[in-house]
Short mmCIF file of C-alpha atoms in Angstrom, two decimals:
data_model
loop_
_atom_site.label_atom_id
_atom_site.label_comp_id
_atom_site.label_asym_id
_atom_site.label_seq_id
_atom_site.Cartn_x
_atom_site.Cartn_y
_atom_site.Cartn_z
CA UNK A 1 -37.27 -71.01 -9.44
CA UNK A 2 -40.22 -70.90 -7.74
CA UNK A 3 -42.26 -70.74 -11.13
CA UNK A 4 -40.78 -73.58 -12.13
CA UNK A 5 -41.30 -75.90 -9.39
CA UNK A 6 -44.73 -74.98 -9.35
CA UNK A 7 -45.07 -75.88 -12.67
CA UNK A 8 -42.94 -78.99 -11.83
CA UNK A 9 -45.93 -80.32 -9.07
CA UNK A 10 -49.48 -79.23 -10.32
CA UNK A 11 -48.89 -80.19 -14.11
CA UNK A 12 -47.35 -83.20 -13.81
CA UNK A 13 -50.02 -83.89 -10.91
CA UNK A 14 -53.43 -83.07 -12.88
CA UNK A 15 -52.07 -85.03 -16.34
CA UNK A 16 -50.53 -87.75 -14.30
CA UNK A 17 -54.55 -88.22 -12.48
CA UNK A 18 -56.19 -86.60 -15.54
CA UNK A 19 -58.15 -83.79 -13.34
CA UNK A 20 -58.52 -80.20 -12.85
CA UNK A 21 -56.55 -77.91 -10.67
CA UNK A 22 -59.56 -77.82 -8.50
CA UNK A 23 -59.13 -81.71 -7.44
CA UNK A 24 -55.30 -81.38 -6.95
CA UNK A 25 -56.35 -79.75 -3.25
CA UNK A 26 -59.68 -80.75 -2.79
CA UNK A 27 -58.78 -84.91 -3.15
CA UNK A 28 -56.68 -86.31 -0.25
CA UNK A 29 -54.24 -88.77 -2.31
CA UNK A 30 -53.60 -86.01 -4.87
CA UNK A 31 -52.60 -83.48 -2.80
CA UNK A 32 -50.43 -85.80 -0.52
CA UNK A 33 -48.39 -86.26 -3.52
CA UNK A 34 -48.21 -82.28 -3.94
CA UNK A 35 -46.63 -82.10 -0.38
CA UNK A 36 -44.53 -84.94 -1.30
CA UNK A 37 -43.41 -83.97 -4.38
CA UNK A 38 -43.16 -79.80 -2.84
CA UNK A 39 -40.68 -81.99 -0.56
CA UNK A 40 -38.53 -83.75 -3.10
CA UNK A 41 -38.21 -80.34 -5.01
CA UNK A 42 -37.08 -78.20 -1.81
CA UNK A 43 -34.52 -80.71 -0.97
CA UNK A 44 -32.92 -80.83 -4.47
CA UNK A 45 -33.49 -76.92 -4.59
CA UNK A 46 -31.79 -76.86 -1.59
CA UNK A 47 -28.33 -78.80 -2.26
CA UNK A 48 -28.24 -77.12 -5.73
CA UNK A 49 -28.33 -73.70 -4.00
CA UNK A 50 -25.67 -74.90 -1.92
CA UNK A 51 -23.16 -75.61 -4.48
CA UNK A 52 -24.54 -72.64 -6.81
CA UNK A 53 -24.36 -68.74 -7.03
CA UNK A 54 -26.37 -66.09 -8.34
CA UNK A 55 -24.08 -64.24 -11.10
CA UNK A 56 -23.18 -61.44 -8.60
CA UNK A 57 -21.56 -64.17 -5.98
CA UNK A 58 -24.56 -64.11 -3.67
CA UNK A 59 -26.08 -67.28 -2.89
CA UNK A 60 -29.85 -68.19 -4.25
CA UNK A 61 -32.82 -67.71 -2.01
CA UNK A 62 -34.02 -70.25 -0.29
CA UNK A 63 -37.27 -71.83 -1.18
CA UNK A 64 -38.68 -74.15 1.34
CA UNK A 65 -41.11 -77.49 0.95
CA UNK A 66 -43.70 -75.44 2.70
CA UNK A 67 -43.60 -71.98 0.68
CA UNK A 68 -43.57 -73.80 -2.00
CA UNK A 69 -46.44 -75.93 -1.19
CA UNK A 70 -48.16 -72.88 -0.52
CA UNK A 71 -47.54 -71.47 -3.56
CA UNK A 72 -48.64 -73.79 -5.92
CA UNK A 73 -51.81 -74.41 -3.42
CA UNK A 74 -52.47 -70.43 -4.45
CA UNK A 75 -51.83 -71.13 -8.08
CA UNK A 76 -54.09 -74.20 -7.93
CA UNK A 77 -56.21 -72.55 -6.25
CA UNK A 78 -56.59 -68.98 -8.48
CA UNK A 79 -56.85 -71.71 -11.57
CA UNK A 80 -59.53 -74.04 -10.03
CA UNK A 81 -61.56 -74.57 -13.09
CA UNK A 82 -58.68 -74.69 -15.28
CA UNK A 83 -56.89 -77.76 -16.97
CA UNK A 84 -52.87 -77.82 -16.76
CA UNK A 85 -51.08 -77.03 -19.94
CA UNK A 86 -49.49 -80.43 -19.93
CA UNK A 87 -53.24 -82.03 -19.45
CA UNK A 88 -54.21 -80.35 -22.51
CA UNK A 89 -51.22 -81.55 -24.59
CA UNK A 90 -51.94 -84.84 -23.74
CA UNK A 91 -55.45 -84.91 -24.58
CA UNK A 92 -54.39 -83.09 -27.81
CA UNK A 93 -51.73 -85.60 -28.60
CA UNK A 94 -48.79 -82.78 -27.88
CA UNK A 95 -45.45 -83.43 -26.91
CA UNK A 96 -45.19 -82.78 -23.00
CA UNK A 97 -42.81 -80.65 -21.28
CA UNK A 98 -41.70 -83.03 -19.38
CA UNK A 99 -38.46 -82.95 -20.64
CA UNK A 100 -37.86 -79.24 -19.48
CA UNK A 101 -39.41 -79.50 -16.58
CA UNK A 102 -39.50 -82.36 -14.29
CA UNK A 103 -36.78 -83.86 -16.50
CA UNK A 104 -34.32 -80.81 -15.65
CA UNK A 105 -35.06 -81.36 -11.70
CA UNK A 106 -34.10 -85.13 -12.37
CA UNK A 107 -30.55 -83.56 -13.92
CA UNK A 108 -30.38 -80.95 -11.13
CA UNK A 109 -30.79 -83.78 -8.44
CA UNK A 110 -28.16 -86.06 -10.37
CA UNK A 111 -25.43 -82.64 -10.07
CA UNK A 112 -26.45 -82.66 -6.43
CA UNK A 113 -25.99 -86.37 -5.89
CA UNK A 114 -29.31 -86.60 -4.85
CA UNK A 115 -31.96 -89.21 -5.67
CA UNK A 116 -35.77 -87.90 -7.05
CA UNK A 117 -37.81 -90.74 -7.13
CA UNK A 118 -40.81 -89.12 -6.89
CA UNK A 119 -39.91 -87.04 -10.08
CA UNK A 120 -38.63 -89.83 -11.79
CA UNK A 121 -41.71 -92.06 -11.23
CA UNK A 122 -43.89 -88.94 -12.38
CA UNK A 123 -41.67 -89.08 -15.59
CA UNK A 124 -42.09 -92.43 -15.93
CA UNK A 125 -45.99 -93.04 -15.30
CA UNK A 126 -46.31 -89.72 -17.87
CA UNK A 127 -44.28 -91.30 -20.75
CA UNK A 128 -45.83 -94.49 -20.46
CA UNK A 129 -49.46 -92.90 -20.28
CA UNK A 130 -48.28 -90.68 -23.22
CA UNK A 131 -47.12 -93.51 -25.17
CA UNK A 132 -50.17 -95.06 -24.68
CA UNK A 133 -52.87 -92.31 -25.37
CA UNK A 134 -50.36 -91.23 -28.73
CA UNK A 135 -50.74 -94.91 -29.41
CA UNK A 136 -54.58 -95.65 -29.24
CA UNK A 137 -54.84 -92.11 -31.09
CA UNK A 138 -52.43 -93.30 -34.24
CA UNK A 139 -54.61 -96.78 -34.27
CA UNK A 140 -58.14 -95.65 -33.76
CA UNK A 141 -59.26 -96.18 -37.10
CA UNK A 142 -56.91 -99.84 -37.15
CA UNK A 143 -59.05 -103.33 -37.33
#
């Protein structure tokens, strides 16, 4: 779980703002929106969890908003120079994963009765701003 929030918060992050891993900690307003989104996650991780059992009846681990945060602060952090996966696809015209990742969270919150807006604003600005880049790229040689 853990791997995939993390992969939930800095990809979305560095396509969303177009930067490298680097920037996610080292600019104020990007980071804020790390610990807000580390937030969100926790708190749908954590009413899931609730309701949910490992296969052998014991309940999941909890993850917290701030190990969490720290981990994808050490993952950013170990991949400063590096673009996200999703930033690439983007730039490459590629589907995004958004789908399997932050759009599973959205269904996971949903199960909980829980409300996600900051993933489902995330999904939203990176549809749009995939719509639009796919668009430009399928009318660049248009008059």
């Amino acid at each position: 779980w853990t791997n995939v929030f993390i992969n939930c918060t800095i990809k979305p992050i560095t396509e969303k703002n177009q930067i490298k891993n680097s920037e996610l900690l080292s600019e104020p307003s990007f980071y804020q929106h790390l610990v807000n989104l580390c937030d969100e996650l926790a708190n749908i991780y954590q009413a899931f969890s609730k309701k949910n059992m490992q296969p052998d009846r014991r309940p999941l681990s909890a993850i917290t908003a701030e190990a969490l945060l720290n981990a994808a602060s050490h993952v950013a952090t170990q991949t400063m120079a590096n673009s996200s996966s999703m930033l690439k696809d983007i730039q490459a015209g590629r589907r995004l994963e958004l789908d399997y990742l932050n759009g599973y969270i959205v269904k996971l919150a949903a199960a909980a009765g829980l409300d996600c807006p900051i993933n489902e604003q995330l999904i939203a600005d990176l549809t749009a701003n995939s719509a639009i880049i796919n668009w430009s790229k399928s009318n660049k040689h248009a008059v």
